[in-house]
């Protein structure tokens, strides 16, 4: 298989996938799993329709924000392929290590693979430098990899949230190569709805329960209005001792908690009337 | 002049159901191209390790290549670690193998079934580029959209992401699960042109692997 000329990006690919069965990454500065490229005139458009067809596209709502007690990260759990719901139980919040979380939006396989790869790199950093990697460093590692695959059709919109020596950290990283530091992000098809609730209810000083409840409400409202989001709301908190899962709630049940059914007077009359007619 | 496409969909459906101490993996045996049936007797199921079975539908050329690839990697693992691969380990390997061809994918829709190291049934479901998830049951292939709603109705368990965690035990016994799979394929055969001929059912439990064949409609 012919490899396109990548020298301008100053990266190099590791050994071809055959030699070490593709199970191990080469340990070097810009280590990257070697991928075969099809030998064809227009690489970017190669089998574009088929690739689009087989890709597990995802509508999603994920959000994360920093407040005075740390970082809250929340996401729904639906995966859709066009109009078909392929799963309601997807883990969109990935545990990179005990003090760092990543969220998934975009292509399911892309997010899973590269987050796992990031976790591996973070661990190697710890072993090489005898200290944990910072959120800044981890997000930069991921952003650099995604930038080198820019234009090849990866679809990843992720937030890296964690607690390091500088305190809470939150970065947005995507497959276009963007890497943004911020206090509040929401990513996905339902993000607009989530921003509505999140921006309105956000204050820097909040208790952990209040912050978790804000996140839960924001995701719930996004699942209510966005067809591509649904399933379960998972809410995580990242504090100085690492992350903990605050809650996991089925959105269908959450709806009736927020908007309980009101009994109407007509129903009561019917209940009273039935014994006399029986 | 038709442009050459390296892919082709040979049809077929695969289903797997996991329970407490067993796993049922089933696939039809019809191989089609367009409106023609090439053979009624083609197995889509491959045993990768002693408690791990892969069922794949999609493009048979890629399926054969993928199965051979995985079998070889499993052998290397055995030589390096002096033990057979467990089902969750094979699940990760399959995901990585699929992703390594991210820019020229295997056109395969896979379902991996087996027993985990505690002896509980496990099913892993994949998309074509390697995203995967452990579930209690799964269907993939041309008949999947017909089958999945029925499995949801019979087998749907509380979402594993819910906190506090609710116990998700499949309510069915092994024989009930096998009967469900047979029924579900009979229904899919009625409405999907690519599913039919014969059903191959493989059951894995603590005593080993057991295979049976059921006739389906041949039209």
CSV table of C-alpha atoms in Angstrom, one decimal:
chain,number,residue,atom,x,y,z
A,1,UNK,CA,0.0,0.0,0.0
A,2,UNK,CA,1.4,3.4,-0.9
A,3,UNK,CA,1.7,6.0,1.8
A,4,UNK,CA,1.0,9.7,0.9
A,5,UNK,CA,3.8,12.1,1.5
A,6,UNK,CA,3.5,13.4,5.1
A,7,UNK,CA,6.9,14.9,5.6
A,8,UNK,CA,5.5,18.4,5.8
A,9,UNK,CA,3.7,17.5,9.0
A,10,UNK,CA,6.9,16.2,10.6
A,11,UNK,CA,5.3,13.1,11.9
A,12,UNK,CA,6.2,9.6,11.1
A,13,UNK,CA,4.3,6.4,11.3
A,14,UNK,CA,5.4,3.4,13.3
A,15,UNK,CA,6.2,0.0,11.9
A,16,UNK,CA,3.7,-1.5,9.4
A,17,UNK,CA,0.8,-3.2,11.1
A,18,UNK,CA,2.1,-6.7,10.2
A,19,UNK,CA,5.3,-6.8,12.2
A,20,UNK,CA,4.1,-6.7,15.7
A,21,UNK,CA,0.6,-7.8,14.9
A,22,UNK,CA,-0.5,-4.2,15.4
A,23,UNK,CA,-1.0,-4.9,19.1
A,24,UNK,CA,1.8,-2.7,20.3
A,25,UNK,CA,2.5,1.0,19.6
A,26,UNK,CA,6.0,2.1,18.9
A,27,UNK,CA,7.2,4.0,21.9
A,28,UNK,CA,8.7,7.2,20.5
A,29,UNK,CA,7.9,11.0,20.4
A,30,UNK,CA,5.2,11.0,17.9
A,31,UNK,CA,4.1,7.4,18.1
A,32,UNK,CA,1.1,6.7,16.1
A,33,UNK,CA,-0.5,3.4,15.1
A,34,UNK,CA,0.4,2.6,11.4
A,35,UNK,CA,-2.6,2.6,9.1
A,36,UNK,CA,-2.8,1.3,5.6
A,37,UNK,CA,-3.9,3.8,3.0
A,38,UNK,CA,-5.7,2.7,-0.2
A,39,UNK,CA,-3.6,3.1,-3.3
A,40,UNK,CA,-5.8,5.5,-5.3
A,41,UNK,CA,-5.8,8.9,-7.0
A,42,UNK,CA,-8.1,10.7,-4.7
A,43,UNK,CA,-7.5,9.5,-1.2
A,44,UNK,CA,-9.9,11.8,0.6
A,45,UNK,CA,-12.9,10.8,-1.5
A,46,UNK,CA,-12.1,7.1,-1.6
A,47,UNK,CA,-15.3,5.1,-1.1
A,48,UNK,CA,-16.7,8.2,0.6
A,49,UNK,CA,-20.3,6.9,0.3
A,50,UNK,CA,-19.4,3.5,1.8
A,51,UNK,CA,-17.4,5.0,4.6
A,52,UNK,CA,-20.3,7.3,5.5
A,53,UNK,CA,-22.7,4.4,5.4
A,54,UNK,CA,-20.7,2.2,7.7
A,55,UNK,CA,-19.8,4.9,10.1
A,56,UNK,CA,-21.8,4.9,13.3
A,57,UNK,CA,-22.9,8.5,13.3
A,58,UNK,CA,-23.9,10.0,16.5
A,59,UNK,CA,-26.3,12.6,17.7
A,60,UNK,CA,-25.3,13.5,21.2
A,61,UNK,CA,-25.4,15.9,24.0
A,62,UNK,CA,-22.4,16.3,26.2
A,63,UNK,CA,-21.4,19.1,28.5
A,64,UNK,CA,-18.8,20.1,31.0
A,65,UNK,CA,-18.2,23.1,33.2
A,66,UNK,CA,-15.8,24.3,35.9
A,67,UNK,CA,-17.1,25.7,39.2
A,68,UNK,CA,-15.5,26.3,42.5
A,69,UNK,CA,-15.6,22.7,43.7
A,70,UNK,CA,-14.1,21.2,40.5
A,71,UNK,CA,-15.5,20.1,37.1
A,72,UNK,CA,-18.9,18.6,36.3
A,73,UNK,CA,-19.1,16.4,33.2
A,74,UNK,CA,-22.4,15.0,31.9
A,75,UNK,CA,-23.6,13.2,28.8
A,76,UNK,CA,-26.6,11.3,27.3
A,77,UNK,CA,-26.2,7.7,26.1
A,78,UNK,CA,-27.8,7.4,22.7
A,79,UNK,CA,-26.1,6.3,19.5
A,80,UNK,CA,-27.9,6.8,16.2
A,81,UNK,CA,-27.2,5.7,12.6
A,82,UNK,CA,-29.2,8.1,10.5
A,83,UNK,CA,-32.8,7.7,11.8
A,84,UNK,CA,-32.2,4.3,13.6
A,85,UNK,CA,-31.2,4.2,17.2
A,86,UNK,CA,-28.3,1.7,17.3
A,87,UNK,CA,-27.9,1.8,21.1
A,88,UNK,CA,-29.3,3.5,24.2
A,89,UNK,CA,-26.5,2.4,26.5
A,90,UNK,CA,-23.4,3.9,25.1
A,91,UNK,CA,-20.7,5.1,27.5
A,92,UNK,CA,-20.0,8.6,26.3
A,93,UNK,CA,-17.9,9.6,29.3
A,94,UNK,CA,-14.6,7.8,29.1
A,95,UNK,CA,-12.3,7.4,32.1
A,96,UNK,CA,-8.9,8.2,30.8
A,97,UNK,CA,-7.4,7.7,34.3
A,98,UNK,CA,-8.6,8.2,37.9
A,99,UNK,CA,-8.4,12.0,37.7
A,100,UNK,CA,-9.2,12.7,34.1
A,101,UNK,CA,-12.3,12.2,32.0
A,102,UNK,CA,-13.0,12.6,28.2
A,103,UNK,CA,-16.4,13.0,26.5
A,104,UNK,CA,-17.4,11.5,23.2
A,105,UNK,CA,-19.3,13.1,20.4
A,106,UNK,CA,-19.1,12.3,16.7
A,107,UNK,CA,-17.9,9.0,15.3
A,108,UNK,CA,-18.1,6.3,18.0
A,109,UNK,CA,-15.1,4.2,16.9
A,110,UNK,CA,-13.0,7.3,16.4
A,111,UNK,CA,-13.7,8.6,19.9
A,112,UNK,CA,-13.3,5.1,21.6
A,113,UNK,CA,-10.0,4.4,19.9
A,114,UNK,CA,-8.3,7.7,20.3
A,115,UNK,CA,-9.4,8.2,23.9
A,116,UNK,CA,-7.9,4.8,24.7
A,117,UNK,CA,-4.8,5.7,22.8
A,118,UNK,CA,-4.6,9.0,24.9
A,119,UNK,CA,-5.0,7.0,28.1
A,120,UNK,CA,-2.0,4.8,27.0
A,121,UNK,CA,0.1,7.9,26.3
A,122,UNK,CA,-0.8,9.5,29.6
A,123,UNK,CA,0.3,6.4,31.4
A,124,UNK,CA,3.6,6.3,29.5
A,125,UNK,CA,4.1,9.9,30.4
A,126,UNK,CA,3.6,9.1,34.1
A,127,UNK,CA,6.1,6.2,33.9
A,128,UNK,CA,8.7,8.3,32.0
A,129,UNK,CA,8.4,11.5,34.1
A,130,UNK,CA,7.4,10.1,37.5
A,131,UNK,CA,4.5,12.5,37.7
A,132,UNK,CA,0.9,12.7,36.4
A,133,UNK,CA,0.3,14.5,33.1
A,134,UNK,CA,-1.5,17.8,33.2
A,135,UNK,CA,-4.9,18.4,31.6
A,136,UNK,CA,-3.1,20.9,29.3
A,137,UNK,CA,-0.6,18.2,28.3
A,138,UNK,CA,-3.1,15.5,27.7
A,139,UNK,CA,-5.4,17.7,25.6
A,140,UNK,CA,-2.4,18.8,23.6
A,141,UNK,CA,-1.3,15.2,22.9
A,142,UNK,CA,-4.8,14.4,21.6
A,143,UNK,CA,-5.1,17.7,19.6
A,144,UNK,CA,-1.8,17.1,17.8
A,145,UNK,CA,-2.8,13.6,16.8
A,146,UNK,CA,-6.2,14.8,15.5
A,147,UNK,CA,-4.5,17.7,13.6
A,148,UNK,CA,-2.3,15.3,11.8
A,149,UNK,CA,-5.3,13.3,10.6
A,150,UNK,CA,-7.1,16.5,9.6
A,151,UNK,CA,-9.1,16.2,6.4
A,152,UNK,CA,-9.1,12.4,6.5
A,153,UNK,CA,-12.6,12.1,7.8
A,154,UNK,CA,-12.2,11.5,11.5
A,155,UNK,CA,-15.2,12.9,13.4
A,156,UNK,CA,-14.4,13.7,17.1
A,157,UNK,CA,-15.7,16.5,19.3
A,158,UNK,CA,-14.4,15.9,22.8
A,159,UNK,CA,-13.9,17.6,26.1
A,160,UNK,CA,-10.9,16.7,28.3
A,161,UNK,CA,-11.7,17.5,32.0
A,162,UNK,CA,-9.5,16.8,34.9
A,163,UNK,CA,-7.8,18.0,38.1
A,164,UNK,CA,-4.1,18.5,38.0
A,165,UNK,CA,-1.5,20.6,40.0
A,166,UNK,CA,-3.0,23.9,38.7
A,167,UNK,CA,-6.5,22.9,39.8
A,168,UNK,CA,-9.5,22.0,37.6
A,169,UNK,CA,-8.9,22.0,33.9
A,170,UNK,CA,-11.2,21.8,30.9
A,171,UNK,CA,-10.3,21.8,27.2
A,172,UNK,CA,-12.4,21.3,24.1
A,173,UNK,CA,-10.6,19.3,21.3
A,174,UNK,CA,-12.0,18.4,17.9
A,175,UNK,CA,-11.1,16.6,14.7
A,176,UNK,CA,-10.7,19.8,12.8
A,177,UNK,CA,-7.7,20.5,15.0
A,178,UNK,CA,-9.3,23.0,17.4
A,179,UNK,CA,-8.2,23.0,21.0
A,180,UNK,CA,-9.9,25.6,23.3
A,181,UNK,CA,-9.5,26.2,27.0
A,182,UNK,CA,-12.7,27.3,28.7
A,183,UNK,CA,-15.0,27.2,31.7
A,184,UNK,CA,-18.2,25.9,30.0
A,185,UNK,CA,-18.7,23.8,27.0
A,186,UNK,CA,-21.5,21.7,25.4
A,187,UNK,CA,-20.9,19.5,22.4
A,188,UNK,CA,-23.3,17.7,20.1
A,189,UNK,CA,-26.6,18.0,18.2
A,190,UNK,CA,-28.4,18.8,21.5
A,191,UNK,CA,-25.8,21.2,22.7
A,192,UNK,CA,-27.9,24.3,21.9
A,193,UNK,CA,-30.7,23.1,24.1
A,194,UNK,CA,-28.3,22.2,26.9
A,195,UNK,CA,-26.6,25.7,26.7
A,196,UNK,CA,-30.0,27.3,27.3
A,197,UNK,CA,-30.4,25.6,30.6
A,198,UNK,CA,-26.7,25.6,31.5
A,199,UNK,CA,-26.0,29.3,30.8
A,200,UNK,CA,-29.1,30.4,32.7
A,201,UNK,CA,-28.5,28.4,35.8
A,202,UNK,CA,-24.7,28.6,36.0
A,203,UNK,CA,-22.9,30.4,38.9
A,204,UNK,CA,-19.3,29.9,39.9
A,205,UNK,CA,-20.1,29.2,43.5
A,206,UNK,CA,-22.3,26.2,43.8
A,207,UNK,CA,-22.4,23.1,45.9
A,208,UNK,CA,-21.6,19.8,44.2
A,209,UNK,CA,-25.2,18.7,44.3
A,210,UNK,CA,-26.5,21.9,42.8
A,211,UNK,CA,-23.9,21.7,40.0
A,212,UNK,CA,-24.8,18.0,39.3
A,213,UNK,CA,-28.5,18.9,39.2
A,214,UNK,CA,-27.9,21.7,36.8
A,215,UNK,CA,-26.0,19.4,34.5
A,216,UNK,CA,-28.7,16.7,34.7
A,217,UNK,CA,-31.4,19.2,33.9
A,218,UNK,CA,-29.5,20.6,30.9
A,219,UNK,CA,-28.9,17.1,29.4
A,220,UNK,CA,-32.5,16.1,30.1
A,221,UNK,CA,-33.9,19.2,28.3
A,222,UNK,CA,-31.6,18.4,25.4
A,223,UNK,CA,-32.9,14.9,25.2
A,224,UNK,CA,-36.4,16.2,25.3
A,225,UNK,CA,-36.1,18.4,22.3
A,226,UNK,CA,-33.3,16.6,20.3
A,227,UNK,CA,-34.3,13.4,18.6
A,228,UNK,CA,-30.7,12.2,18.4
A,229,UNK,CA,-30.1,12.4,22.2
A,230,UNK,CA,-31.7,10.2,24.8
A,231,UNK,CA,-31.2,7.1,26.9
A,232,UNK,CA,-29.6,7.8,30.2
A,233,UNK,CA,-28.0,11.0,31.7
A,234,UNK,CA,-24.7,10.3,33.4
A,235,UNK,CA,-23.2,13.0,35.6
A,236,UNK,CA,-19.6,12.9,36.9
A,237,UNK,CA,-17.7,15.2,39.2
A,238,UNK,CA,-13.9,15.7,39.1
A,239,UNK,CA,-12.4,16.9,42.3
A,240,UNK,CA,-8.9,17.1,43.8
A,241,UNK,CA,-9.1,13.3,44.6
A,242,UNK,CA,-10.2,12.3,41.2
A,243,UNK,CA,-13.6,11.7,39.6
A,244,UNK,CA,-16.7,10.1,41.0
A,245,UNK,CA,-20.0,9.3,39.2
A,246,UNK,CA,-22.7,11.4,40.8
A,247,UNK,CA,-25.7,9.9,39.1
A,248,UNK,CA,-27.1,7.9,36.2
A,249,UNK,CA,-30.8,8.4,35.4
A,250,UNK,CA,-33.0,7.1,32.7
A,251,UNK,CA,-34.4,10.1,30.8
A,252,UNK,CA,-37.9,8.7,30.5
A,253,UNK,CA,-38.2,8.5,34.3
A,254,UNK,CA,-36.5,11.9,34.8
A,255,UNK,CA,-39.3,13.4,32.8
A,256,UNK,CA,-41.9,12.4,35.3
A,257,UNK,CA,-39.8,13.6,38.2
A,258,UNK,CA,-39.5,17.0,36.7
A,259,UNK,CA,-43.1,17.1,35.3
A,260,UNK,CA,-45.3,14.8,37.3
A,261,UNK,CA,-48.6,13.9,35.8
A,262,UNK,CA,-51.5,16.0,37.2
A,263,UNK,CA,-54.7,14.1,37.9
A,264,UNK,CA,-57.5,16.0,36.1
A,265,UNK,CA,-60.9,16.4,37.8
A,266,UNK,CA,-62.7,14.3,35.2
A,267,UNK,CA,-60.7,11.3,36.1
A,268,UNK,CA,-61.8,11.6,39.7
A,269,UNK,CA,-65.5,11.7,38.8
A,270,UNK,CA,-65.2,8.5,36.8
A,271,UNK,CA,-63.6,6.7,39.7
A,272,UNK,CA,-66.4,7.8,42.0
A,273,UNK,CA,-69.1,6.9,39.6
A,274,UNK,CA,-68.1,3.3,38.8
A,275,UNK,CA,-69.2,1.5,42.1
A,276,UNK,CA,-72.8,2.6,41.7
A,277,UNK,CA,-73.1,1.3,38.1
A,278,UNK,CA,-71.4,-2.0,38.8
B,1,UNK,CA,-19.1,2.1,-17.5
B,2,UNK,CA,-19.7,1.1,-13.9
B,3,UNK,CA,-17.1,2.2,-11.5
B,4,UNK,CA,-15.3,-0.6,-9.6
B,5,UNK,CA,-16.4,-1.0,-6.0
B,6,UNK,CA,-14.2,-3.1,-3.7
B,7,UNK,CA,-17.3,-3.8,-1.5
B,8,UNK,CA,-20.4,-6.0,-1.9
B,9,UNK,CA,-23.1,-6.9,0.6
B,10,UNK,CA,-23.6,-10.6,0.8
B,11,UNK,CA,-26.5,-10.3,3.2
B,12,UNK,CA,-27.5,-12.4,6.2
B,13,UNK,CA,-28.2,-11.8,9.8
B,14,UNK,CA,-26.4,-12.6,13.1
B,15,UNK,CA,-27.8,-12.7,16.6
B,16,UNK,CA,-26.3,-13.3,20.0
B,17,UNK,CA,-28.0,-13.5,23.4
B,18,UNK,CA,-26.2,-13.8,26.7
B,19,UNK,CA,-27.5,-15.2,29.9
B,20,UNK,CA,-26.2,-16.3,33.3
B,21,UNK,CA,-23.8,-19.1,32.4
B,22,UNK,CA,-24.6,-19.4,28.7
B,23,UNK,CA,-24.3,-17.5,25.4
B,24,UNK,CA,-26.3,-18.3,22.3
B,25,UNK,CA,-24.8,-17.2,18.9
B,26,UNK,CA,-26.8,-17.7,15.8
B,27,UNK,CA,-26.6,-16.8,12.1
B,28,UNK,CA,-28.4,-17.8,8.9
B,29,UNK,CA,-26.4,-19.6,6.2
B,30,UNK,CA,-27.6,-17.8,3.0
B,31,UNK,CA,-25.0,-16.1,0.8
B,32,UNK,CA,-26.4,-13.7,-1.7
B,33,UNK,CA,-25.3,-11.2,-4.3
B,34,UNK,CA,-28.0,-8.8,-5.5
B,35,UNK,CA,-31.1,-10.9,-6.1
B,36,UNK,CA,-29.2,-14.1,-6.6
B,37,UNK,CA,-28.4,-16.8,-4.0
B,38,UNK,CA,-24.9,-18.1,-4.4
B,39,UNK,CA,-25.2,-20.8,-1.8
B,40,UNK,CA,-27.5,-21.9,1.0
B,41,UNK,CA,-24.9,-23.5,3.1
B,42,UNK,CA,-22.3,-20.8,4.1
B,43,UNK,CA,-21.4,-20.5,7.8
B,44,UNK,CA,-21.0,-17.0,9.2
B,45,UNK,CA,-19.8,-18.2,12.5
B,46,UNK,CA,-16.2,-18.7,13.5
B,47,UNK,CA,-14.8,-20.0,16.7
B,48,UNK,CA,-11.9,-17.9,17.8
B,49,UNK,CA,-11.1,-19.3,21.2
B,50,UNK,CA,-12.6,-22.0,23.4
B,51,UNK,CA,-15.2,-19.7,24.9
B,52,UNK,CA,-15.4,-17.1,22.2
B,53,UNK,CA,-17.4,-17.1,19.0
B,54,UNK,CA,-17.6,-14.5,16.3
B,55,UNK,CA,-20.6,-14.1,13.9
B,56,UNK,CA,-20.3,-11.6,11.1
B,57,UNK,CA,-22.5,-10.4,8.3
B,58,UNK,CA,-21.7,-8.1,5.4
B,59,UNK,CA,-19.0,-8.6,2.7
B,60,UNK,CA,-17.8,-12.2,2.8
B,61,UNK,CA,-14.4,-11.4,1.4
B,62,UNK,CA,-13.7,-9.0,4.3
B,63,UNK,CA,-15.3,-11.4,6.8
B,64,UNK,CA,-12.9,-14.3,5.7
B,65,UNK,CA,-9.9,-12.0,5.9
B,66,UNK,CA,-11.0,-10.7,9.3
B,67,UNK,CA,-11.6,-14.1,10.8
B,68,UNK,CA,-8.2,-15.4,9.5
B,69,UNK,CA,-6.5,-12.3,10.8
B,70,UNK,CA,-8.1,-12.7,14.3
B,71,UNK,CA,-7.4,-16.5,14.5
B,72,UNK,CA,-3.7,-15.8,13.7
B,73,UNK,CA,-3.5,-13.1,16.3
B,74,UNK,CA,-5.1,-15.4,18.9
B,75,UNK,CA,-2.5,-18.0,18.1
B,76,UNK,CA,0.3,-15.5,18.7
B,77,UNK,CA,-1.3,-14.5,22.0
B,78,UNK,CA,-1.4,-18.2,23.0
B,79,UNK,CA,2.3,-18.6,22.2
B,80,UNK,CA,3.3,-15.4,24.1
B,81,UNK,CA,1.1,-15.8,27.2
B,82,UNK,CA,0.6,-19.6,27.4
B,83,UNK,CA,-3.1,-19.3,27.7
B,84,UNK,CA,-6.1,-18.9,25.4
B,85,UNK,CA,-7.6,-15.4,24.9
B,86,UNK,CA,-10.6,-14.5,27.1
B,87,UNK,CA,-13.7,-13.2,25.4
B,88,UNK,CA,-13.3,-9.6,26.7
B,89,UNK,CA,-9.6,-9.6,25.5
B,90,UNK,CA,-10.7,-10.8,22.0
B,91,UNK,CA,-13.4,-8.1,22.0
B,92,UNK,CA,-10.7,-5.4,22.4
B,93,UNK,CA,-8.5,-7.1,19.8
B,94,UNK,CA,-11.4,-7.1,17.3
B,95,UNK,CA,-12.1,-3.5,17.9
B,96,UNK,CA,-8.5,-2.5,17.3
B,97,UNK,CA,-8.2,-4.8,14.2
B,98,UNK,CA,-11.3,-3.1,12.7
B,99,UNK,CA,-10.0,0.4,13.6
B,100,UNK,CA,-6.6,-0.2,12.0
B,101,UNK,CA,-8.4,-0.3,8.7
B,102,UNK,CA,-10.3,3.0,9.5
B,103,UNK,CA,-9.5,4.5,6.1
B,104,UNK,CA,-10.4,1.4,4.1
B,105,UNK,CA,-12.8,-0.4,6.4
B,106,UNK,CA,-13.7,-4.1,6.7
B,107,UNK,CA,-17.3,-4.1,5.5
B,108,UNK,CA,-18.4,-6.4,8.3
B,109,UNK,CA,-21.0,-6.2,11.0
B,110,UNK,CA,-19.9,-8.3,13.9
B,111,UNK,CA,-21.3,-9.9,17.0
B,112,UNK,CA,-18.9,-11.5,19.4
B,113,UNK,CA,-20.4,-14.0,22.0
B,114,UNK,CA,-18.9,-16.1,24.7
B,115,UNK,CA,-18.3,-16.5,28.4
B,116,UNK,CA,-16.2,-14.1,30.5
B,117,UNK,CA,-13.7,-15.2,33.1
B,118,UNK,CA,-16.5,-15.5,35.7
B,119,UNK,CA,-18.4,-17.8,33.5
B,120,UNK,CA,-21.2,-15.3,32.7
B,121,UNK,CA,-22.4,-14.9,29.2
B,122,UNK,CA,-21.2,-11.8,27.3
B,123,UNK,CA,-22.1,-10.3,24.0
B,124,UNK,CA,-20.1,-7.6,22.2
B,125,UNK,CA,-21.6,-5.7,19.4
B,126,UNK,CA,-19.6,-3.7,16.8
B,127,UNK,CA,-20.0,-1.3,14.0
B,128,UNK,CA,-17.8,-1.6,10.8
B,129,UNK,CA,-15.0,0.6,12.1
B,130,UNK,CA,-14.6,-0.9,15.6
B,131,UNK,CA,-16.7,0.9,18.1
B,132,UNK,CA,-17.9,-1.7,20.5
B,133,UNK,CA,-20.0,-2.2,23.6
B,134,UNK,CA,-20.8,-5.1,25.9
B,135,UNK,CA,-24.5,-5.8,25.9
B,136,UNK,CA,-26.9,-8.6,26.9
B,137,UNK,CA,-28.1,-9.3,23.3
B,138,UNK,CA,-27.5,-8.0,19.8
B,139,UNK,CA,-28.5,-8.5,16.2
B,140,UNK,CA,-26.5,-7.3,13.2
B,141,UNK,CA,-27.0,-7.6,9.4
B,142,UNK,CA,-29.8,-7.2,6.9
B,143,UNK,CA,-32.5,-8.6,9.3
B,144,UNK,CA,-31.3,-6.7,12.4
B,145,UNK,CA,-33.9,-4.0,12.2
B,146,UNK,CA,-36.6,-6.6,12.1
B,147,UNK,CA,-35.1,-8.6,15.0
B,148,UNK,CA,-33.9,-6.0,17.5
B,149,UNK,CA,-37.3,-4.7,18.5
B,150,UNK,CA,-38.5,-8.2,19.4
B,151,UNK,CA,-35.3,-8.8,21.5
B,152,UNK,CA,-35.8,-5.4,23.2
B,153,UNK,CA,-39.3,-6.5,24.1
B,154,UNK,CA,-38.3,-9.8,25.6
B,155,UNK,CA,-34.9,-9.1,27.0
B,156,UNK,CA,-34.5,-5.5,27.7
B,157,UNK,CA,-32.8,-4.9,31.0
B,158,UNK,CA,-32.3,-1.8,33.0
B,159,UNK,CA,-29.7,0.5,31.5
B,160,UNK,CA,-26.3,-0.4,32.9
B,161,UNK,CA,-25.4,3.3,33.2
B,162,UNK,CA,-28.0,3.9,35.9
B,163,UNK,CA,-26.9,4.7,39.4
B,164,UNK,CA,-27.6,3.0,41.8
B,165,UNK,CA,-26.9,0.0,39.6
B,166,UNK,CA,-29.9,-2.2,39.0
B,167,UNK,CA,-29.3,-5.9,38.5
B,168,UNK,CA,-29.5,-6.9,34.8
B,169,UNK,CA,-30.1,-10.6,34.8
B,170,UNK,CA,-31.5,-12.0,31.6
B,171,UNK,CA,-34.8,-13.5,32.6
B,172,UNK,CA,-34.5,-16.5,30.2
B,173,UNK,CA,-33.1,-19.9,30.7
B,174,UNK,CA,-30.8,-21.4,28.1
B,175,UNK,CA,-33.5,-23.4,26.3
B,176,UNK,CA,-35.9,-20.4,26.4
B,177,UNK,CA,-33.2,-18.2,24.8
B,178,UNK,CA,-32.6,-20.8,22.0
B,179,UNK,CA,-36.4,-21.0,21.3
B,180,UNK,CA,-36.5,-17.2,21.2
B,181,UNK,CA,-33.7,-17.0,18.7
B,182,UNK,CA,-35.4,-19.7,16.5
B,183,UNK,CA,-38.6,-17.7,16.6
B,184,UNK,CA,-36.9,-14.4,15.8
B,185,UNK,CA,-35.1,-15.9,12.8
B,186,UNK,CA,-38.3,-17.4,11.5
B,187,UNK,CA,-39.9,-14.0,11.6
B,188,UNK,CA,-36.9,-12.2,10.0
B,189,UNK,CA,-36.9,-14.8,7.2
B,190,UNK,CA,-40.5,-13.9,6.3
B,191,UNK,CA,-39.7,-10.3,5.6
B,192,UNK,CA,-36.0,-10.1,4.7
B,193,UNK,CA,-35.0,-11.5,1.3
B,194,UNK,CA,-31.4,-12.0,2.4
B,195,UNK,CA,-32.2,-14.1,5.4
B,196,UNK,CA,-33.3,-17.8,5.2
B,197,UNK,CA,-32.3,-21.3,4.1
B,198,UNK,CA,-30.8,-22.6,7.4
B,199,UNK,CA,-30.1,-21.3,10.8
B,200,UNK,CA,-26.9,-22.3,12.6
B,201,UNK,CA,-27.2,-22.0,16.4
B,202,UNK,CA,-24.1,-22.3,18.6
B,203,UNK,CA,-24.5,-22.5,22.4
B,204,UNK,CA,-21.6,-21.9,24.7
B,205,UNK,CA,-21.9,-22.9,28.4
B,206,UNK,CA,-19.7,-24.3,31.1
B,207,UNK,CA,-19.7,-27.7,29.6
B,208,UNK,CA,-18.5,-26.6,26.2
B,209,UNK,CA,-19.8,-25.7,22.8
B,210,UNK,CA,-22.9,-27.2,21.2
B,211,UNK,CA,-24.0,-26.6,17.6
B,212,UNK,CA,-27.4,-27.3,15.9
B,213,UNK,CA,-29.0,-26.5,12.6
B,214,UNK,CA,-32.6,-25.5,11.9
B,215,UNK,CA,-34.3,-25.4,8.5
B,216,UNK,CA,-35.7,-22.0,7.5
B,217,UNK,CA,-37.8,-20.9,4.5
B,218,UNK,CA,-35.8,-21.3,1.3
B,219,UNK,CA,-37.7,-18.8,-0.8
